[in-house]
């Protein structure tokens, strides 16, 4: 400390007790912000910016990203909590709550003179035991549609209102089952989330195919094509005139004309190749033909294609090219030299939908889509964002369940069970470290407490009832948030992710330990680069 | 094909880029309003032929209510907290009823950030612009040109003082922007804060890594796609990018993306450096140097041309006095002032590829200037171009003698003794009668300039005289630059309403338009500038700035950059000096 002071007299230093109280204060502050969010009955937060931009959220992760956190300790906790979201897709709020509570419980003992090091030893022992308990109570199940729906519903209910949660649950589970291939890891990128500012949020649907946010740029192209071949390609169909213009390649005006013509011809040849293929496969006249090009198509080429009855979309997004072939089949072509009918994909229905200045092209009724689209609808931007965030979490929850092959009961049941097991385990720990175990056991109960509190019930009363029920029967009881009575989450279909809880126990212990062991805070001309 | 606009998409990366952009759009908007007004009064029509094609930079659209809109084809990227009172989605496509709908039935708590009081200037603007109709839908007043665009010339009477924004009140660029933007224009980077101490976007590496994250990459791709997909004859992109902070890294990545995705299109990058820096903040100063060097090298590799734009005297660590303009008194410390000058220069420099008539495209312009790898170019401008009321263009040009008429705008220092390889010069705002000397028959011309029969010829002849043997392309436009508020009023009192230089002090009217002369030139001066920059970097011990390295730039990258700077500098080595 003295060294820092000598070098930089302006350095601020906080020591021992002071440092600890600064940190605990920050953790509790963050906890206070997020505690009202937890659970399906938590409050929604509406953030209004200075200019009037609205953000509506209940998601701890989103909130932490939106807040401008200036306190370094709070910022550290926020980073850990959001990292939890990056890894597992859920549990941000729980993370912040438990860290805050661990510090609060530890503070009680420290103020009575216990050294933080001993508490952290207790935390470590408690964590190991807690993970064992978690391992015991997890329920391995065959992940059928029913249980996946339960998992998705549990996750979505905490983010959006009940009616919408029902709609989204269905969409999320079906989309994941559609893209799942036995033996391959699930790639969530194969589910495109497309937003459309239209109608109301409950019109959100799953499209078994793709929705592109652009349309054909020619008035004569059909707005609706049934039974269509789909050609996906990445070939420029526009006359770029770059070489011609640069002036090194021609001497006279005629020569220039000739070059222009030659290049035009070059593009026309490409267009003709497409037309030839179209004539070949659509000889009977009932089938449609769609060209989806990643590069541009100029009005001349569009015109020629339109005359042939081909619908052409230009500048398809790069990330959609892979999805296109997965949804419709076929191969994405980088050159038109070896076009064969085998390169073509197929869709039962392609149609265009215009919304103000925006156009959407729906490619539906694909034979065996391995890439699907969740079409999010809503009347305004903040609703769309809210649903998109919820869907992301829902997808992650279902994916986690599929990856884990097991789930754990929700509604606070796990925390109550672990807490009780830890209290029993405490007696086997020697020395004062058992106080740390006790603190840990108490801290975990914050989850059922806050759940009860947010639903408007007396927290002690609710908690005591559940603990009693659990102790009596040994079954995993949680809170029924509608009545405040104990209930069995397993029977009501409330399931949480195993990996989320596991990650939660790990990261909370580590970060709480780190913060407890800080005994000096220095602030001296530090670079804000990594802030 | 000639009839269709050859579209250009503009990207503004960074806060100073926002400042320059805001001024630029305001100026273009003023010109558009003037055009719209001219249609009403047939008499003025001939005076203002639409030389510039607004469709190159603007797009026509439609709101969900069927209201026609005409908004810049623009993507702005800036940091959290930089918008002040501007809504991210803009007001144009707003619908009060639908926006209030909330998809939640339970408890709701509202956290409201303190409402930014719109400055009185903006309030005036809003009331002039549109009316909130009774059903709560924002409607823009109908205008004669059918495009929902405000003719500002009418909304603003330039004399009313209340419409001039107080200079102190301008903190961010949205404070004086009065063009309505499309909801897809503004992209806010939530990860970094605009101001405050923590979480700043300071280093090249940070900016680069932003576009490695799928969140921002997809966001940018989606926006690009939206604007580009509807273009029939896309010419290219103009990227306004801050070079002094982390946005230089973002710019490097963005141009790389553009080059990959839209091969064959022109990418003109304007590397912007805001006002003066002091030695008092060493860290900022060193970061600025690192970012500028890394940005220059990486952006040059991915764009057709890069031109640093700054009012500062040099790129190096030691501050040099800012450039001066003979008829202006501007405050270089105010971004509001310096960005206005750069915007005016840009508005004129970019003329060649925005014309209705001329076939020069962005790629063509770039090819001409970047011959044999000289991708860095310098800019210069004469704001205002000093024309006295009685003088013709030949008279005016002759009075410069052998000195260059423009002030350098690329932070490259003294120009004398350097050679120019190729240049594109634009002069605007000299009316037809003044372009030639209008000699009465029989008198012998006093100089070759006076003998020319057209204004274009005069300009070409003059450039030939000034720098013989240089590949020059010149454009002469009738329409001047419009400098109505919120353009800062920093003009000398000798300027009259049309920006002509009067002899005595002036008559009291505010300046509305000015003639401007600009040049974009690849000059042997860059050899010195780039080598010096490389030298200065090589002398620094990067390990002292470990925090810069921690943000994703490695020691090797820096050495490579120094090498690249030397290579670039080599391209500008004057052929003659090799022999002598």
PDB file of N, CA, C and O in Angstrom, chain A residues 469-515:
ATOM      1  N   UNK A 469     -42.626 -30.093   4.569  1.00  0.00           N
ATOM      2  CA  UNK A 469     -43.139 -31.111   3.661  1.00  0.00           C
ATOM      3  C   UNK A 469     -42.000 -31.989   3.139  1.00  0.00           C
ATOM      4  O   UNK A 469     -42.104 -33.209   3.087  1.00  0.00           O
ATOM      5  N   UNK A 470     -40.905 -31.302   2.790  1.00  0.00           N
ATOM      6  CA  UNK A 470     -39.752 -32.017   2.253  1.00  0.00           C
ATOM      7  C   UNK A 470     -39.154 -32.959   3.300  1.00  0.00           C
ATOM      8  O   UNK A 470     -38.856 -34.124   3.023  1.00  0.00           O
ATOM      9  N   UNK A 471     -39.018 -32.444   4.523  1.00  0.00           N
ATOM     10  CA  UNK A 471     -38.418 -33.247   5.582  1.00  0.00           C
ATOM     11  C   UNK A 471     -39.285 -34.458   5.897  1.00  0.00           C
ATOM     12  O   UNK A 471     -38.804 -35.549   6.153  1.00  0.00           O
ATOM     13  N   UNK A 472     -40.589 -34.265   5.817  1.00  0.00           N
ATOM     14  CA  UNK A 472     -41.524 -35.325   6.168  1.00  0.00           C
ATOM     15  C   UNK A 472     -41.508 -36.454   5.145  1.00  0.00           C
ATOM     16  O   UNK A 472     -41.372 -37.618   5.479  1.00  0.00           O
ATOM     17  N   UNK A 473     -41.620 -36.061   3.868  1.00  0.00           N
ATOM     18  CA  UNK A 473     -41.803 -37.078   2.837  1.00  0.00           C
ATOM     19  C   UNK A 473     -40.519 -37.450   2.109  1.00  0.00           C
ATOM     20  O   UNK A 473     -40.439 -38.500   1.495  1.00  0.00           O
ATOM     21  N   UNK A 474     -39.523 -36.525   2.162  1.00  0.00           N
ATOM     22  CA  UNK A 474     -38.303 -36.789   1.401  1.00  0.00           C
ATOM     23  C   UNK A 474     -38.472 -36.531  -0.074  1.00  0.00           C
ATOM     24  O   UNK A 474     -37.549 -36.715  -0.849  1.00  0.00           O
ATOM     25  N   UNK A 475     -39.645 -36.110  -0.470  1.00  0.00           N
ATOM     26  CA  UNK A 475     -39.855 -35.798  -1.884  1.00  0.00           C
ATOM     27  C   UNK A 475     -39.437 -34.362  -2.165  1.00  0.00           C
ATOM     28  O   UNK A 475     -39.347 -33.534  -1.279  1.00  0.00           O
ATOM     29  N   UNK A 476     -39.227 -34.060  -3.433  1.00  0.00           N
ATOM     30  CA  UNK A 476     -38.763 -32.728  -3.805  1.00  0.00           C
ATOM     31  C   UNK A 476     -39.940 -31.783  -3.964  1.00  0.00           C
ATOM     32  O   UNK A 476     -40.642 -31.809  -4.968  1.00  0.00           O
ATOM     33  N   UNK A 477     -40.148 -30.993  -2.929  1.00  0.00           N
ATOM     34  CA  UNK A 477     -41.259 -30.051  -2.963  1.00  0.00           C
ATOM     35  C   UNK A 477     -40.804 -28.660  -3.387  1.00  0.00           C
ATOM     36  O   UNK A 477     -39.733 -28.203  -2.999  1.00  0.00           O
ATOM     37  N   UNK A 478     -41.641 -27.997  -4.187  1.00  0.00           N
ATOM     38  CA  UNK A 478     -41.370 -26.610  -4.544  1.00  0.00           C
ATOM     39  C   UNK A 478     -42.580 -25.771  -4.210  1.00  0.00           C
ATOM     40  O   UNK A 478     -43.526 -26.239  -3.593  1.00  0.00           O
ATOM     41  N   UNK A 479     -42.569 -24.518  -4.650  1.00  0.00           N
ATOM     42  CA  UNK A 479     -43.678 -23.612  -4.333  1.00  0.00           C
ATOM     43  C   UNK A 479     -44.659 -23.574  -5.493  1.00  0.00           C
ATOM     44  O   UNK A 479     -44.266 -23.410  -6.648  1.00  0.00           O
ATOM     45  N   UNK A 480     -45.931 -23.696  -5.161  1.00  0.00           N
ATOM     46  CA  UNK A 480     -46.955 -23.416  -6.151  1.00  0.00           C
ATOM     47  C   UNK A 480     -47.183 -21.902  -6.117  1.00  0.00           C
ATOM     48  O   UNK A 480     -47.688 -21.364  -5.126  1.00  0.00           O
ATOM     49  N   UNK A 481     -46.795 -21.223  -7.180  1.00  0.00           N
ATOM     50  CA  UNK A 481     -46.790 -19.766  -7.137  1.00  0.00           C
ATOM     51  C   UNK A 481     -48.195 -19.172  -7.184  1.00  0.00           C
ATOM     52  O   UNK A 481     -48.377 -17.988  -6.978  1.00  0.00           O
ATOM     53  N   UNK A 482     -49.193 -20.007  -7.484  1.00  0.00           N
ATOM     54  CA  UNK A 482     -50.550 -19.477  -7.501  1.00  0.00           C
ATOM     55  C   UNK A 482     -51.206 -19.534  -6.134  1.00  0.00           C
ATOM     56  O   UNK A 482     -52.025 -18.693  -5.791  1.00  0.00           O
ATOM     57  N   UNK A 483     -50.845 -20.565  -5.342  1.00  0.00           N
ATOM     58  CA  UNK A 483     -51.485 -20.721  -4.039  1.00  0.00           C
ATOM     59  C   UNK A 483     -50.529 -20.485  -2.875  1.00  0.00           C
ATOM     60  O   UNK A 483     -50.966 -20.218  -1.763  1.00  0.00           O
ATOM     61  N   UNK A 484     -49.255 -20.593  -3.139  1.00  0.00           N
ATOM     62  CA  UNK A 484     -48.284 -20.456  -2.063  1.00  0.00           C
ATOM     63  C   UNK A 484     -48.094 -21.736  -1.275  1.00  0.00           C
ATOM     64  O   UNK A 484     -47.318 -21.782  -0.333  1.00  0.00           O
ATOM     65  N   UNK A 485     -48.797 -22.787  -1.673  1.00  0.00           N
ATOM     66  CA  UNK A 485     -48.689 -24.066  -0.967  1.00  0.00           C
ATOM     67  C   UNK A 485     -47.562 -24.899  -1.571  1.00  0.00           C
ATOM     68  O   UNK A 485     -47.146 -24.670  -2.687  1.00  0.00           O
ATOM     69  N   UNK A 486     -47.066 -25.870  -0.806  1.00  0.00           N
ATOM     70  CA  UNK A 486     -46.054 -26.768  -1.371  1.00  0.00           C
ATOM     71  C   UNK A 486     -46.661 -27.634  -2.467  1.00  0.00           C
ATOM     72  O   UNK A 486     -47.842 -27.969  -2.421  1.00  0.00           O
ATOM     73  N   UNK A 487     -45.875 -27.962  -3.469  1.00  0.00           N
ATOM     74  CA  UNK A 487     -46.358 -28.863  -4.516  1.00  0.00           C
ATOM     75  C   UNK A 487     -45.155 -29.593  -5.107  1.00  0.00           C
ATOM     76  O   UNK A 487     -44.010 -29.230  -4.871  1.00  0.00           O
ATOM     77  N   UNK A 488     -45.452 -30.613  -5.879  1.00  0.00           N
ATOM     78  CA  UNK A 488     -44.384 -31.399  -6.484  1.00  0.00           C
ATOM     79  C   UNK A 488     -44.153 -30.914  -7.917  1.00  0.00           C
ATOM     80  O   UNK A 488     -44.997 -31.147  -8.785  1.00  0.00           O
ATOM     81  N   UNK A 489     -43.046 -30.243  -8.160  1.00  0.00           N
ATOM     82  CA  UNK A 489     -42.810 -29.718  -9.509  1.00  0.00           C
ATOM     83  C   UNK A 489     -42.767 -30.837 -10.549  1.00  0.00           C
ATOM     84  O   UNK A 489     -43.161 -30.623 -11.704  1.00  0.00           O
ATOM     85  N   UNK A 490     -42.316 -32.009 -10.145  1.00  0.00           N
ATOM     86  CA  UNK A 490     -42.219 -33.105 -11.096  1.00  0.00           C
ATOM     87  C   UNK A 490     -43.600 -33.458 -11.645  1.00  0.00           C
ATOM     88  O   UNK A 490     -43.748 -33.831 -12.805  1.00  0.00           O
ATOM     89  N   UNK A 491     -44.612 -33.294 -10.793  1.00  0.00           N
ATOM     90  CA  UNK A 491     -45.962 -33.630 -11.246  1.00  0.00           C
ATOM     91  C   UNK A 491     -46.575 -32.526 -12.087  1.00  0.00           C
ATOM     92  O   UNK A 491     -47.353 -32.778 -12.993  1.00  0.00           O
ATOM     93  N   UNK A 492     -46.203 -31.292 -11.763  1.00  0.00           N
ATOM     94  CA  UNK A 492     -46.770 -30.185 -12.524  1.00  0.00           C
ATOM     95  C   UNK A 492     -45.982 -29.895 -13.798  1.00  0.00           C
ATOM     96  O   UNK A 492     -46.326 -28.987 -14.548  1.00  0.00           O
ATOM     97  N   UNK A 493     -44.909 -30.625 -14.003  1.00  0.00           N
ATOM     98  CA  UNK A 493     -44.123 -30.414 -15.218  1.00  0.00           C
ATOM     99  C   UNK A 493     -43.294 -29.140 -15.187  1.00  0.00           C
ATOM    100  O   UNK A 493     -43.210 -28.426 -16.177  1.00  0.00           O
ATOM    101  N   UNK A 494     -42.722 -28.843 -14.023  1.00  0.00           N
ATOM    102  CA  UNK A 494     -41.816 -27.689 -13.964  1.00  0.00           C
ATOM    103  C   UNK A 494     -40.393 -28.220 -13.863  1.00  0.00           C
ATOM    104  O   UNK A 494     -39.981 -28.768 -12.835  1.00  0.00           O
ATOM    105  N   UNK A 495     -39.668 -28.091 -14.924  1.00  0.00           N
ATOM    106  CA  UNK A 495     -38.320 -28.663 -14.984  1.00  0.00           C
ATOM    107  C   UNK A 495     -37.302 -27.591 -15.293  1.00  0.00           C
ATOM    108  O   UNK A 495     -37.511 -26.759 -16.168  1.00  0.00           O
ATOM    109  N   UNK A 496     -36.190 -27.640 -14.587  1.00  0.00           N
ATOM    110  CA  UNK A 496     -35.073 -26.760 -14.896  1.00  0.00           C
ATOM    111  C   UNK A 496     -33.948 -27.571 -15.517  1.00  0.00           C
ATOM    112  O   UNK A 496     -33.931 -28.793 -15.432  1.00  0.00           O
ATOM    113  N   UNK A 497     -32.986 -26.840 -16.104  1.00  0.00           N
ATOM    114  CA  UNK A 497     -31.843 -27.516 -16.699  1.00  0.00           C
ATOM    115  C   UNK A 497     -30.841 -27.937 -15.629  1.00  0.00           C
ATOM    116  O   UNK A 497     -30.523 -27.153 -14.730  1.00  0.00           O
ATOM    117  N   UNK A 498     -30.346 -29.130 -15.777  1.00  0.00           N
ATOM    118  CA  UNK A 498     -29.327 -29.639 -14.856  1.00  0.00           C
ATOM    119  C   UNK A 498     -28.045 -28.819 -14.994  1.00  0.00           C
ATOM    120  O   UNK A 498     -27.442 -28.395 -14.011  1.00  0.00           O
ATOM    121  N   UNK A 499     -27.649 -28.556 -16.235  1.00  0.00           N
ATOM    122  CA  UNK A 499     -26.363 -27.881 -16.428  1.00  0.00           C
ATOM    123  C   UNK A 499     -26.396 -26.443 -15.910  1.00  0.00           C
ATOM    124  O   UNK A 499     -25.376 -25.904 -15.491  1.00  0.00           O
ATOM    125  N   UNK A 500     -27.579 -25.822 -15.944  1.00  0.00           N
ATOM    126  CA  UNK A 500     -27.679 -24.454 -15.430  1.00  0.00           C
ATOM    127  C   UNK A 500     -27.401 -24.449 -13.930  1.00  0.00           C
ATOM    128  O   UNK A 500     -26.620 -23.652 -13.422  1.00  0.00           O
ATOM    129  N   UNK A 501     -28.031 -25.389 -13.215  1.00  0.00           N
ATOM    130  CA  UNK A 501     -27.852 -25.442 -11.759  1.00  0.00           C
ATOM    131  C   UNK A 501     -26.405 -25.768 -11.412  1.00  0.00           C
ATOM    132  O   UNK A 501     -25.845 -25.232 -10.456  1.00  0.00           O
ATOM    133  N   UNK A 502     -25.824 -26.651 -12.193  1.00  0.00           N
ATOM    134  CA  UNK A 502     -24.462 -27.065 -11.905  1.00  0.00           C
ATOM    135  C   UNK A 502     -23.511 -25.880 -12.081  1.00  0.00           C
ATOM    136  O   UNK A 502     -22.693 -25.576 -11.203  1.00  0.00           O
ATOM    137  N   UNK A 503     -23.677 -25.199 -13.187  1.00  0.00           N
ATOM    138  CA  UNK A 503     -22.856 -24.034 -13.480  1.00  0.00           C
ATOM    139  C   UNK A 503     -23.043 -22.967 -12.402  1.00  0.00           C
ATOM    140  O   UNK A 503     -22.095 -22.322 -11.964  1.00  0.00           O
ATOM    141  N   UNK A 504     -24.285 -22.844 -11.976  1.00  0.00           N
ATOM    142  CA  UNK A 504     -24.646 -21.855 -10.967  1.00  0.00           C
ATOM    143  C   UNK A 504     -23.865 -22.100  -9.678  1.00  0.00           C
ATOM    144  O   UNK A 504     -23.263 -21.184  -9.117  1.00  0.00           O
ATOM    145  N   UNK A 505     -23.873 -23.367  -9.226  1.00  0.00           N
ATOM    146  CA  UNK A 505     -23.175 -23.696  -7.982  1.00  0.00           C
ATOM    147  C   UNK A 505     -21.684 -23.400  -8.103  1.00  0.00           C
ATOM    148  O   UNK A 505     -21.068 -22.848  -7.200  1.00  0.00           O
ATOM    149  N   UNK A 506     -21.137 -23.752  -9.250  1.00  0.00           N
ATOM    150  CA  UNK A 506     -19.707 -23.511  -9.464  1.00  0.00           C
ATOM    151  C   UNK A 506     -19.380 -22.035  -9.439  1.00  0.00           C
ATOM    152  O   UNK A 506     -18.561 -21.581  -8.652  1.00  0.00           O
ATOM    153  N   UNK A 507     -20.043 -21.273 -10.317  1.00  0.00           N
ATOM    154  CA  UNK A 507     -19.604 -19.893 -10.499  1.00  0.00           C
ATOM    155  C   UNK A 507     -19.913 -19.022  -9.286  1.00  0.00           C
ATOM    156  O   UNK A 507     -19.130 -18.155  -8.933  1.00  0.00           O
ATOM    157  N   UNK A 508     -21.043 -19.303  -8.614  1.00  0.00           N
ATOM    158  CA  UNK A 508     -21.358 -18.496  -7.433  1.00  0.00           C
ATOM    159  C   UNK A 508     -20.304 -18.682  -6.357  1.00  0.00           C
ATOM    160  O   UNK A 508     -19.858 -17.718  -5.737  1.00  0.00           O
ATOM    161  N   UNK A 509     -19.925 -19.928  -6.130  1.00  0.00           N
ATOM    162  CA  UNK A 509     -18.943 -20.191  -5.080  1.00  0.00           C
ATOM    163  C   UNK A 509     -17.626 -19.501  -5.412  1.00  0.00           C
ATOM    164  O   UNK A 509     -17.021 -18.853  -4.554  1.00  0.00           O
ATOM    165  N   UNK A 510     -17.200 -19.657  -6.646  1.00  0.00           N
ATOM    166  CA  UNK A 510     -15.901 -19.098  -7.016  1.00  0.00           C
ATOM    167  C   UNK A 510     -15.895 -17.587  -6.833  1.00  0.00           C
ATOM    168  O   UNK A 510     -14.988 -17.022  -6.209  1.00  0.00           O
ATOM    169  N   UNK A 511     -16.926 -16.926  -7.341  1.00  0.00           N
ATOM    170  CA  UNK A 511     -16.892 -15.471  -7.314  1.00  0.00           C
ATOM    171  C   UNK A 511     -17.087 -14.943  -5.901  1.00  0.00           C
ATOM    172  O   UNK A 511     -16.413 -13.997  -5.477  1.00  0.00           O
ATOM    173  N   UNK A 512     -17.955 -15.617  -5.127  1.00  0.00           N
ATOM    174  CA  UNK A 512     -18.152 -15.168  -3.743  1.00  0.00           C
ATOM    175  C   UNK A 512     -16.857 -15.342  -2.963  1.00  0.00           C
ATOM    176  O   UNK A 512     -16.462 -14.474  -2.183  1.00  0.00           O
ATOM    177  N   UNK A 513     -16.161 -16.466  -3.194  1.00  0.00           N
ATOM    178  CA  UNK A 513     -14.885 -16.706  -2.527  1.00  0.00           C
ATOM    179  C   UNK A 513     -13.892 -15.607  -2.881  1.00  0.00           C
ATOM    180  O   UNK A 513     -13.236 -15.030  -2.007  1.00  0.00           O
ATOM    181  N   UNK A 514     -13.795 -15.309  -4.162  1.00  0.00           N
ATOM    182  CA  UNK A 514     -12.843 -14.297  -4.602  1.00  0.00           C
ATOM    183  C   UNK A 514     -13.115 -12.954  -3.949  1.00  0.00           C
ATOM    184  O   UNK A 514     -12.201 -12.277  -3.493  1.00  0.00           O
ATOM    185  N   UNK A 515     -14.385 -12.607  -3.911  1.00  0.00           N
ATOM    186  CA  UNK A 515     -14.709 -11.286  -3.365  1.00  0.00           C
ATOM    187  C   UNK A 515     -14.436 -11.240  -1.866  1.00  0.00           C
ATOM    188  O   UNK A 515     -13.919 -10.265  -1.341  1.00  0.00           O
TER     189      UNK A 515
END
